[in-house]
Coordinates of C-alpha atoms and ligand atoms in Angstrom, one line a residue:
M1 CA 87.6 101.4 108.0
Q2 CA 84.4 102.8 106.5
T3 CA 81.5 100.6 105.6
D4 CA 81.9 99.3 102.1
Q5 CA 79.1 101.3 100.4
S6 CA 80.3 104.6 101.7
M7 CA 83.8 103.7 100.6
V8 CA 82.5 102.8 97.1
D9 CA 80.7 106.1 96.9
A10 CA 83.7 108.1 98.1
I11 CA 86.0 106.5 95.6
L12 CA 83.5 107.1 92.7
E13 CA 83.4 110.7 93.8
G14 CA 87.2 110.8 93.4
N15 CA 88.0 111.2 97.1
R16 CA 91.8 110.7 97.2
R17 CA 92.0 110.1 101.0
I18 CA 89.5 107.2 100.8
L19 CA 91.3 106.0 97.6
A20 CA 94.5 105.8 99.6
R21 CA 92.8 103.9 102.3
A22 CA 91.3 101.5 99.8
I23 CA 94.7 100.8 98.4
T24 CA 95.9 100.1 101.9
L25 CA 93.1 97.6 102.2
V26 CA 94.1 95.8 99.0
E27 CA 97.6 95.6 100.3
S28 CA 96.6 93.9 103.4
T29 CA 97.0 90.2 103.7
R30 CA 94.5 89.8 106.5
D31 CA 91.7 87.4 105.6
D32 CA 88.9 89.8 106.6
H33 CA 90.5 92.7 104.7
R34 CA 91.0 90.4 101.7
A35 CA 87.3 89.6 101.5
Q36 CA 86.5 93.3 101.8
A37 CA 89.0 94.1 99.1
V38 CA 87.6 91.6 96.7
Q39 CA 84.1 93.1 97.3
L40 CA 85.3 96.6 96.9
V41 CA 87.2 95.9 93.6
D42 CA 84.2 94.0 92.3
A43 CA 81.7 96.8 93.2
L44 CA 83.9 99.5 91.7
G45 CA 84.7 97.4 88.6
K46 CA 81.0 97.9 87.6
S47 CA 81.6 101.6 87.3
G48 CA 82.8 101.0 83.7
R49 CA 85.4 103.7 84.1
S50 CA 88.7 103.1 82.4
A51 CA 92.0 104.8 82.4
L52 CA 94.9 104.6 80.0
R53 CA 97.4 102.3 81.8
I54 CA 101.0 103.1 81.1
G55 CA 103.9 101.1 82.4
L56 CA 107.3 102.8 83.0
S57 CA 110.6 101.2 83.8
G58 CA 114.2 102.0 84.1
T59 CA 117.2 101.5 86.3
P60 CA 117.7 103.6 89.4
G61 CA 119.1 107.1 88.5
V62 CA 117.8 107.0 84.9
G63 CA 115.3 109.7 85.7
K64 CA 112.0 108.0 86.4
S65 CA 110.9 110.3 89.1
T66 CA 112.0 113.4 87.1
F67 CA 110.1 112.1 84.1
T68 CA 107.0 111.2 86.1
E69 CA 107.0 114.7 87.6
S70 CA 107.4 116.5 84.3
F71 CA 105.3 114.2 82.2
G72 CA 102.6 114.0 84.9
M73 CA 102.6 117.8 85.2
M74 CA 102.2 118.2 81.5
L75 CA 99.1 116.0 81.5
V76 CA 97.5 117.5 84.6
E77 CA 97.9 120.9 83.1
Q78 CA 96.0 119.7 80.1
G79 CA 93.2 118.9 82.5
L80 CA 93.8 115.1 82.7
K81 CA 93.8 113.3 86.1
V82 CA 96.9 111.3 86.6
A83 CA 97.6 108.5 89.2
V84 CA 101.1 107.2 89.8
L85 CA 101.6 103.8 91.3
A86 CA 105.0 102.4 92.2
V87 CA 105.8 98.7 92.0
D88 CA 108.8 97.6 94.0
P89 CA 109.2 93.8 93.9
S90 CA 112.3 93.7 96.1
S91 CA 111.3 92.1 99.4
K92 CA 112.9 94.9 101.5
R93 CA 112.4 98.5 100.8
S94 CA 115.7 100.3 100.3
G95 CA 116.2 103.9 101.3
G96 CA 116.3 104.9 97.7
S97 CA 113.1 103.1 96.7
I98 CA 111.3 104.7 93.9
L99 CA 108.7 107.2 94.9
G100 CA 109.5 106.6 98.5
D101 CA 110.6 110.2 98.7
K102 CA 107.7 112.2 97.6
T103 CA 109.6 115.4 97.6
R104 CA 111.1 114.2 94.3
M105 CA 107.7 114.8 92.8
D106 CA 107.0 118.0 94.6
R107 CA 104.8 119.7 92.1
L108 CA 102.9 116.7 91.0
S109 CA 102.2 115.4 94.5
R110 CA 100.6 118.7 95.4
H111 CA 98.5 119.0 92.3
P112 CA 94.7 118.4 92.8
N113 CA 94.5 116.3 89.7
A114 CA 97.3 113.9 90.7
F115 CA 97.5 111.0 93.0
I116 CA 100.8 109.4 93.9
R117 CA 101.1 106.1 95.7
P118 CA 104.6 104.9 96.8
S119 CA 105.5 101.3 97.1
P120 CA 104.2 99.6 100.2
S121 CA 106.8 99.3 102.9
S122 CA 105.6 95.9 104.1
A123 CA 108.2 93.3 103.3
A124 CA 105.7 90.5 103.8
L125 CA 103.4 91.8 101.1
G126 CA 101.9 88.7 99.5
G127 CA 101.7 89.5 95.9
V128 CA 102.9 92.6 94.3
A129 CA 101.0 91.8 91.1
R130 CA 97.6 91.5 92.8
R131 CA 98.1 94.7 94.8
T132 CA 99.0 96.6 91.7
R133 CA 96.2 95.3 89.6
E134 CA 93.7 96.1 92.2
A135 CA 95.2 99.5 92.9
I136 CA 94.9 100.3 89.1
S137 CA 91.3 99.4 89.1
L138 CA 90.6 101.5 92.2
C139 CA 92.3 104.5 90.5
E140 CA 90.2 103.9 87.4
A141 CA 87.0 103.9 89.4
A142 CA 88.1 107.1 91.1
G143 CA 88.1 108.8 87.7
F144 CA 91.7 109.0 86.8
D145 CA 92.4 109.3 83.0
V146 CA 95.9 108.0 83.1
V147 CA 97.5 105.5 85.5
L148 CA 101.2 105.4 85.4
V149 CA 102.7 102.3 86.9
E150 CA 106.4 102.8 87.6
T151 CA 108.9 100.1 88.4
V152 CA 112.6 99.8 88.9
G153 CA 114.2 97.8 86.1
V154 CA 115.1 94.7 87.9
G155 CA 114.2 91.1 87.2
Q156 CA 110.7 90.2 86.2
S157 CA 109.0 93.4 87.4
E158 CA 108.9 94.9 83.9
V159 CA 107.2 91.9 82.5
M160 CA 104.7 91.9 85.3
V161 CA 103.9 95.6 84.8
A162 CA 103.7 95.2 81.0
D163 CA 101.1 92.5 81.7
M164 CA 98.8 94.9 83.4
T165 CA 99.2 98.0 81.3
D166 CA 98.2 99.1 77.9
L167 CA 101.6 100.3 76.8
F168 CA 105.1 100.3 78.1
L169 CA 107.8 102.9 78.3
L170 CA 111.4 102.1 78.9
L171 CA 113.6 104.9 80.1
L172 CA 117.4 104.6 79.3
A173 CA 120.4 106.8 79.9
P174 CA 122.8 107.8 77.1
A175 CA 125.3 105.0 76.8
G176 CA 129.0 105.6 77.2
G177 CA 130.1 103.4 74.3
D178 CA 128.2 101.8 71.5
E179 CA 127.0 98.9 73.6
L180 CA 123.3 98.5 74.1
Q181 CA 123.6 98.8 77.9
G182 CA 122.9 95.2 78.4
V183 CA 119.2 95.8 78.0
K184 CA 117.7 92.3 77.7
R185 CA 116.0 91.4 74.5
G186 CA 112.9 90.5 76.5
I187 CA 112.6 94.1 77.8
M188 CA 113.1 95.5 74.3
E189 CA 110.3 93.3 73.1
I190 CA 107.8 94.6 75.6
A191 CA 108.7 98.3 75.2
D192 CA 106.4 100.4 73.0
L193 CA 108.6 103.5 73.3
I194 CA 112.3 103.5 74.3
L195 CA 113.1 106.9 75.7
I196 CA 116.7 107.9 75.9
N197 CA 116.6 110.5 78.7
K198 CA 119.1 113.2 79.6
A199 CA 119.3 114.4 76.0
D200 CA 120.5 117.8 77.1
G201 CA 123.8 119.7 77.7
E202 CA 126.9 117.7 77.2
L203 CA 125.0 114.4 77.1
K204 CA 123.0 115.3 74.1
P205 CA 125.3 113.9 71.3
Q206 CA 125.7 110.7 73.3
A207 CA 121.9 110.5 73.7
L208 CA 121.4 110.9 70.0
R209 CA 123.9 108.1 69.3
T210 CA 122.3 105.8 71.8
C211 CA 118.9 106.5 70.3
A212 CA 120.1 105.6 66.8
D213 CA 121.6 102.4 68.2
Y214 CA 118.3 101.4 69.7
A215 CA 116.3 102.5 66.7
G216 CA 118.5 100.1 64.7
A217 CA 118.1 97.3 67.3
L218 CA 114.3 97.8 67.3
R219 CA 114.2 97.4 63.5
L220 CA 115.7 93.9 63.9
L221 CA 113.0 92.8 66.2
R222 CA 110.2 90.7 64.8
K223 CA 107.1 92.9 64.0
R224 CA 104.3 92.7 66.5
V225 CA 100.8 92.2 65.3
Q226 CA 99.5 94.9 67.7
D227 CA 101.8 97.6 66.3
P228 CA 101.5 100.1 63.4
K229 CA 104.6 99.8 61.3
E230 CA 106.7 102.6 62.9
F231 CA 106.4 101.1 66.4
P232 CA 108.1 100.3 68.7
K233 CA 110.1 103.5 68.6
A234 CA 113.2 105.0 70.2
M235 CA 113.3 108.7 70.9
T236 CA 115.4 111.2 72.9
I237 CA 113.9 113.3 75.7
S238 CA 115.1 115.5 78.6
A239 CA 112.8 115.0 81.6
L240 CA 114.8 117.7 83.4
E241 CA 114.3 120.3 80.7
E242 CA 110.9 119.0 79.8
D243 CA 111.9 118.5 76.3
G244 CA 110.3 115.9 74.0
L245 CA 107.5 115.1 76.5
A246 CA 104.7 116.4 74.3
Q247 CA 106.1 114.2 71.5
V248 CA 106.0 111.2 73.9
W249 CA 102.3 111.9 74.6
S250 CA 101.5 112.3 70.9
E251 CA 103.2 109.0 70.1
I252 CA 101.2 107.3 72.9
E253 CA 98.0 108.8 71.5
T254 CA 98.8 107.6 68.0
L255 CA 99.6 104.1 69.2
V256 CA 96.5 103.8 71.4
K257 CA 94.2 105.2 68.6
W258 CA 95.6 102.6 66.2
R259 CA 95.3 99.7 68.6
R260 CA 91.7 100.7 69.5
S261 CA 90.7 100.9 65.9
E262 CA 92.3 97.6 65.1
G263 CA 90.8 95.8 68.1
H264 CA 94.1 95.1 69.7
F265 CA 93.5 97.4 72.7
A266 CA 90.4 95.5 73.9
A267 CA 91.9 92.1 73.0
N268 CA 95.0 92.9 75.2
R269 CA 92.8 93.9 78.1
G270 CA 90.8 90.7 77.7
R271 CA 93.9 88.7 77.7
Q272 CA 95.2 90.5 80.8
A273 CA 91.9 89.9 82.6
K274 CA 92.3 86.2 81.9
V275 CA 95.8 86.1 83.3
W276 CA 94.5 87.9 86.4
F277 CA 91.8 85.4 86.8
E278 CA 94.2 82.5 86.4
D279 CA 96.7 84.0 88.9
E280 CA 93.9 84.4 91.4
V281 CA 92.8 80.7 91.0
R282 CA 96.4 79.6 91.4
R283 CA 96.9 81.8 94.4
G284 CA 93.7 80.6 96.0
V285 CA 94.6 76.9 95.6
L286 CA 98.1 77.5 97.1
A287 CA 96.6 79.5 100.0
Q288 CA 94.3 76.5 100.6
L289 CA 97.2 74.2 100.7
E290 CA 99.1 76.4 103.1
R291 CA 96.2 77.1 105.4
D292 CA 94.4 73.8 105.8
E293 CA 95.9 72.0 108.8
T294 CA 95.1 68.5 107.6
L295 CA 96.7 69.2 104.3
Q296 CA 99.6 70.8 106.0
K297 CA 100.2 67.7 108.1
L298 CA 99.8 65.4 105.1
Q299 CA 102.4 67.4 103.2
E300 CA 104.8 67.3 106.1
N301 CA 104.4 63.6 106.3
L302 CA 104.8 63.2 102.5
R303 CA 107.8 65.5 102.4
K304 CA 109.6 63.3 104.8
Q305 CA 108.7 60.2 102.9
V306 CA 109.9 61.8 99.7
A307 CA 113.2 62.9 101.3
D308 CA 113.7 59.3 102.6
G309 CA 113.1 57.9 99.2
V310 CA 110.0 55.9 100.4
L311 CA 107.7 57.7 97.9
T312 CA 108.5 59.3 94.6
P313 CA 107.8 63.1 94.4
D314 CA 105.2 62.4 91.7
A315 CA 103.2 60.0 93.8
A316 CA 103.4 62.2 96.9
A317 CA 102.1 65.2 94.9
A318 CA 99.3 63.1 93.5
D319 CA 98.3 62.2 97.1
V320 CA 98.2 65.9 98.1
L321 CA 96.1 66.8 95.0
Q322 CA 93.7 64.0 95.7
A323 CA 93.3 65.1 99.3
L324 CA 92.7 68.7 98.2
K325 CA 90.0 67.4 95.8
S326 CA 88.2 65.4 98.4
R327 CA 88.1 68.3 100.8
K328 CA 85.5 70.1 98.8
Ligands
GDP401 P1 115.1 107.6 89.2 O1 116.0 106.9 90.2 O2 115.1 106.8 87.9 O3 113.8 108.0 89.7 O4 115.9 108.9 88.7 P2 115.7 110.4 89.2 O5 114.5 111.0 88.5 O6 115.7 110.5 90.7 O7 116.9 111.1 88.6 C1 118.3 110.8 88.9 C2 119.2 111.9 88.6 O8 119.2 112.2 87.2 C3 118.8 113.2 89.3 O9 119.9 113.9 89.7 C4 118.1 114.0 88.2 O10 118.2 115.4 88.4 C5 118.9 113.5 87.0 N1 118.1 113.6 85.7 C6 116.8 113.1 85.6 N2 116.4 113.5 84.3 C7 117.3 114.2 83.7 C8 117.5 114.8 82.4 O11 116.6 114.8 81.6 N3 118.7 115.4 82.2 C9 119.7 115.5 83.1 N4 120.8 116.1 82.7 N5 119.6 114.9 84.3 C10 118.4 114.3 84.6

């Protein structure tokens, strides 16, 4: 690893090789790496650079890679610098993991204004959220204008990604029937744009119907204070034929402009920074509980007493918290 200052300088200069290395550093769970990572993120945080952070989610096969490639290419061709980060919360990386196969983004991955970071392969990665937040801020310091954070639509990952991005795109495929594809209400509520992909060829009429269904469903949702009245929106696109992508960007710009002028943009970032801080405190306390040998032994002891019914869980927990307090 380079010394911290030269790493800071290289990232500020937009050196992508060093940026990749820095992301490896924030992914590491080693104590010395962690300390270095915190320093690095802190030093780079002072750069004051900021990118538009866009979350993107969708089930496997819906066209996320194709969309990222086409949409990313459109942006870099406009002169914007685009970073793509993949979030894969599953503990084991499957063969088909998003962005694992870079050749699926052949053009974008070779473009000088793009940076693509696949999911880390480490199964023991402690904290997908932390790694992603830190990687986002590293990309911002490196001068990227747009950071696209892509996640497979499973479990809580969308919510996590929405909590660290400025806006959220949900990619859907044309539905067979008139059902709403079992998309959970919670996901609908965090989406700013619902993009019905594959609106081309034979699938086009189906895509238009699906889009109308979602537009209807979105109208039933409670209005969000941070939205102009026509948002959230559903629209059809074809990532493959690069159709509707300029419209997506224009909608994003409209939304961001509105949120900035109404103060919601900054307020959301502030709220997210607070969540980040709280997460780190919680993580730190837990790490302390896990690493301190005396506390470990105490917990082991108490666990047994709780299991045997000698102590109530409440009382045992209070003992641990008391011990933690007196260790400072
Ligand atoms: P991911 O798993 O969500 O990243 O999906 P991919 O981008 O790998 O796409 C899955 C399949 O859908 C591939 O065979 C793509 O060629 C196809 N696909 C993606 N976008 C479109 C589209 O807009 N129209 C059509 N017809 N096929 C698409």
